[in-house]
Amino acid sequence: MSARDGPSLRRWHRSTRLLVIAATVFVVSLLIVPRLIRGYVGWLWFGEVGFRGVWLTVLLTRLSLFFVIALIIGGVLFVAMWLAFRFRPLFLPESGEEDSLRPFRAMVIRRPRRFGLGVAVTVGLVCGLAAQSSWMTVQLFVHGGSFGVPDPQFGHDVGFFVFDLPFYRFVVNWLFVAVLLAFVAGLATHYLLGGLRLSGKAGGLTHAARVQLAVLAGSFIVLKAVAYWLDRYSLLSSSSKEPTFAGPGYTDINAVFPARLILFAIALICAAAVFAAIVVRDLRIPAMAAALLLLSSILVGAVWPLAVEQFSVRPNAADMERVYIERNIAATRQAYGIGGDRVEYQPYSGVGTKPPSEVPSDVTTLADVRLLDPNVLSRTFTQQQQLKNFYSFPPHLDLDRYRIGGQLRDYVVAARELTPSALSGNQRHWVNRHTVYTHGNGFVAAPANRVNAAVREAAGDAASSNSGYPIYAVGDIASQAAGHQVIRVDQPRVYFGEVIAHASPDYAIVGGGAEPREYDTDTTSYTYTGAGGVPIGNWLDRLAFAATYTERNIVFSKAIGPGSKIIFNRDPRHRVELVAPWLTTDNNPYPAVVDGRIVWIVDAYTSIDGYPYAKRSSLDALEPGDDTDRGSPRQVSYVRNSIKATVDAYDGTVRLYQIDRQDPVLAAWMKVFPGTVEPEESITPQLRAHFRYPEDLFTIQREMLAKYHVDEPREFFTTNAFWSVPSDPTVETNPHQPPFYVLLGGQGSAEPSFRLASAMVGYNREFLSAYVSVRSDPENYGKITVLQLPTDTLTQGPQQIQNSMISDTRVASERTLLERSNRIQYGNLLTLPIADGGVLYAEPLFTERISTAPNASTFPQLARVLVSYREPGTGGVLVGYAPTLAEALDQVFGPGTGRLATPPGGGPGAPLPPGQQQPVAPPSGQPQAQGPPPVDQAKIADLNRQIDEIRAALESLQKQLNELDRNGR
């Protein structure tokens, strides 16, 4: 650079200074202003729902972590560069040596403080942003308590591994980052300023550079020693190399664990050797120390454990791993709540010993067999109960139970929600979409064991009849408004729900107008009067939300007045996750009517990773072994359904209820956010009556029970007694069968019990091995019962039973006829324990008419019912196939049993007398079916029973003839 270039360059910098400042302000504004707006909107929203303390606690924790880590990293970096600058040598390039770093050196020397602060602040801010996401680790360390369970290796309470150890690792990791960055910065600065030279006769390190770099390198090795020490504890929650069990095994405890101690000692010795370079000029000593540490980590940390594993453990694995398998079993049962205090194992023969009519519990079980599949009937609900194009139901409906007329029954339920994506034409105008069509309207419920009438027409015409549809105990808006309701709904309007939340953006502006504006019915409009929503009457708030949604109409619309509110964050799950970010919510919230109001019930979990010896799982893995790509779900090794949350469908009020007083993780979070979780005593009996055991948790627990029901370590190691979750026989892709809700009769009584259940089959086999069910009744909530079938006899599992049923001659022949004009879909295959040891399978068959008309409305209807039962004595499989469950049961058990499938009681959800059909209006858009005049259905049923008796007698005679023929031979 010539002398003339200097002033020119300085003039160029002065001329562009304003431009650089303006560009910097613009970039900073792009980064900061949106965050400030989001923060202000968050402040308003959390204030609306009454959880502003959560918002402040999280914000302050994040900011504290951000500034602490940014100051530490930035401070260490600045000190390292300042020391290198402070003790720089007088650097003069040797004769003939080209000094390519001169321009950069001149720039640094001219403004050393500005350069050092710039680098330190930039790196510190980046590290602070990365560190603030660990706010949960810090809060659990500060407020975590004791589990009351010692670990079997060190004797420390499990709380140390769950609450303390992650924080220690967090601190050590950031100290590693600080020291490493300081070393790199110091090395680079010394090289730039001449403290380190790689060429020339005077190559080498200056004394100041050697001292500084030695201190940093020694500190790094000391931190490595600390990491080796902590690794001893982390070993207990590491994944075992043995695929059979989780947690550390023999090699980990007897080889890896001592290796960590040895490496800890070697690291301290090497650190001392590196520190010696401060006073000893010979750099070979720290170099030898680094080589020793590297070689030791290979030989002691890797080769030795590998040798122990291959030559000592594997030849005798079953015996040598025994102790560690026992630890894994005990820890996993404790971590997932499947220990002896919650799980009851009962032997079950798999073969019935009494007729169902003689077993009191079977009277209830058969009367409440669920025929309607909530995963199939969404389009049926939509066609029959949609009412308007902008209303709809979620793709998967829900099951709940209500006590009507003194009888507890399960119902398929759904809220009639607004579907913004279905708005068409002028309905999609901003004013209509966000200020007129603002809410859904109504709650719909249908008894799960009833349809309006059996489909009895010819198979080819089955889908054209108006039979096989749900009977709506709660349905159209007019009946709800008039008070003609089996389930009383005082406030049917739905502003918050699963379907509404799918809109983007999902906000509605309500209130504030002189006249009612919101669509309610074709003849009435409505003005929202609920407590929900953020006031948006002043200009500051309107500008904030206009910027948030990039919508200028929020600023200029005259529909917004002084009393207007904006309703957003309308997904019940999302609202719970926002007010309680430390919870993981269940994937299936469901609506319930409690005291006349529709509320969404959301199951929420406390979970952590790092439980010693426990097997890891994932709350996102809904089906074990499902290959669906769900990204990288967070792994957990401890989970509890400690919170039941409710979200009011009208005003969005969120309430969190404690239902597990023994969960130390929940206790810690309640200390972090005091007052946010209401005690169990706050739960009303009306609300508690609708609590269901959550599917996600049960899915994980049954996956664990498939292995961890085994007590004996050697048997566990051989995997011979393991179970598997059966494949779903009703879908082609064959994922694992989801659990199902059923009403079962209590053991020894006729009282119904609402349970979540699942069949279990042999390990990689298809025969039935166990039946797992968990109670949802308030008095026995969470009690798991496992019926274990004997291993010396085989009972067909769901997949085998499905094959037996669809290969039955009657089923196969009629299916051929049905498929000519219908789509066939099998509903949930239910496994039911009956007959004092027997297993009944029941499955609905739905048909849907195939139509080529462009606007044809077709949807599933219940056409047939299949049942299957193992015949006592012969072991053969009896298959029933009929339009009604009663007739199918009579085919299997003989005449008279079918009457048990008729539930007692009266009212809209009650059974119809034999031979009668409840009238039902034709579905919307579907003409009234034309057919022959009504006939006496009771006579037809009696004739069908006689035919079945004759067929059974002929089959019995054929079996006797075959037996005589074999004996004769």
Coordinates of C-alpha atoms in Angstrom, one line a residue, residues 175-176 179 212-226 271 274-275:
L175 CA -16.7 -23.7 29.8
F176 CA -15.3 -25.9 27.1
V179 CA -11.8 -22.0 26.7
Q212 CA -1.2 -17.7 27.7
L213 CA -1.6 -20.7 25.4
A214 CA -0.4 -23.1 28.1
V215 CA -2.9 -21.8 30.6
L216 CA -5.7 -22.2 28.2
A217 CA -4.7 -25.6 27.0
G218 CA -4.2 -26.8 30.6
S219 CA -7.6 -25.5 31.5
F220 CA -9.1 -27.3 28.6
I221 CA -7.6 -30.6 29.8
V222 CA -8.8 -29.9 33.4
L223 CA -12.3 -29.5 32.0
K224 CA -11.8 -32.8 30.1
A225 CA -11.0 -34.4 33.5
V226 CA -14.2 -33.0 34.9
A271 CA -2.9 -30.9 32.6
V274 CA 0.8 -28.6 30.1
F275 CA 0.9 -26.0 32.9

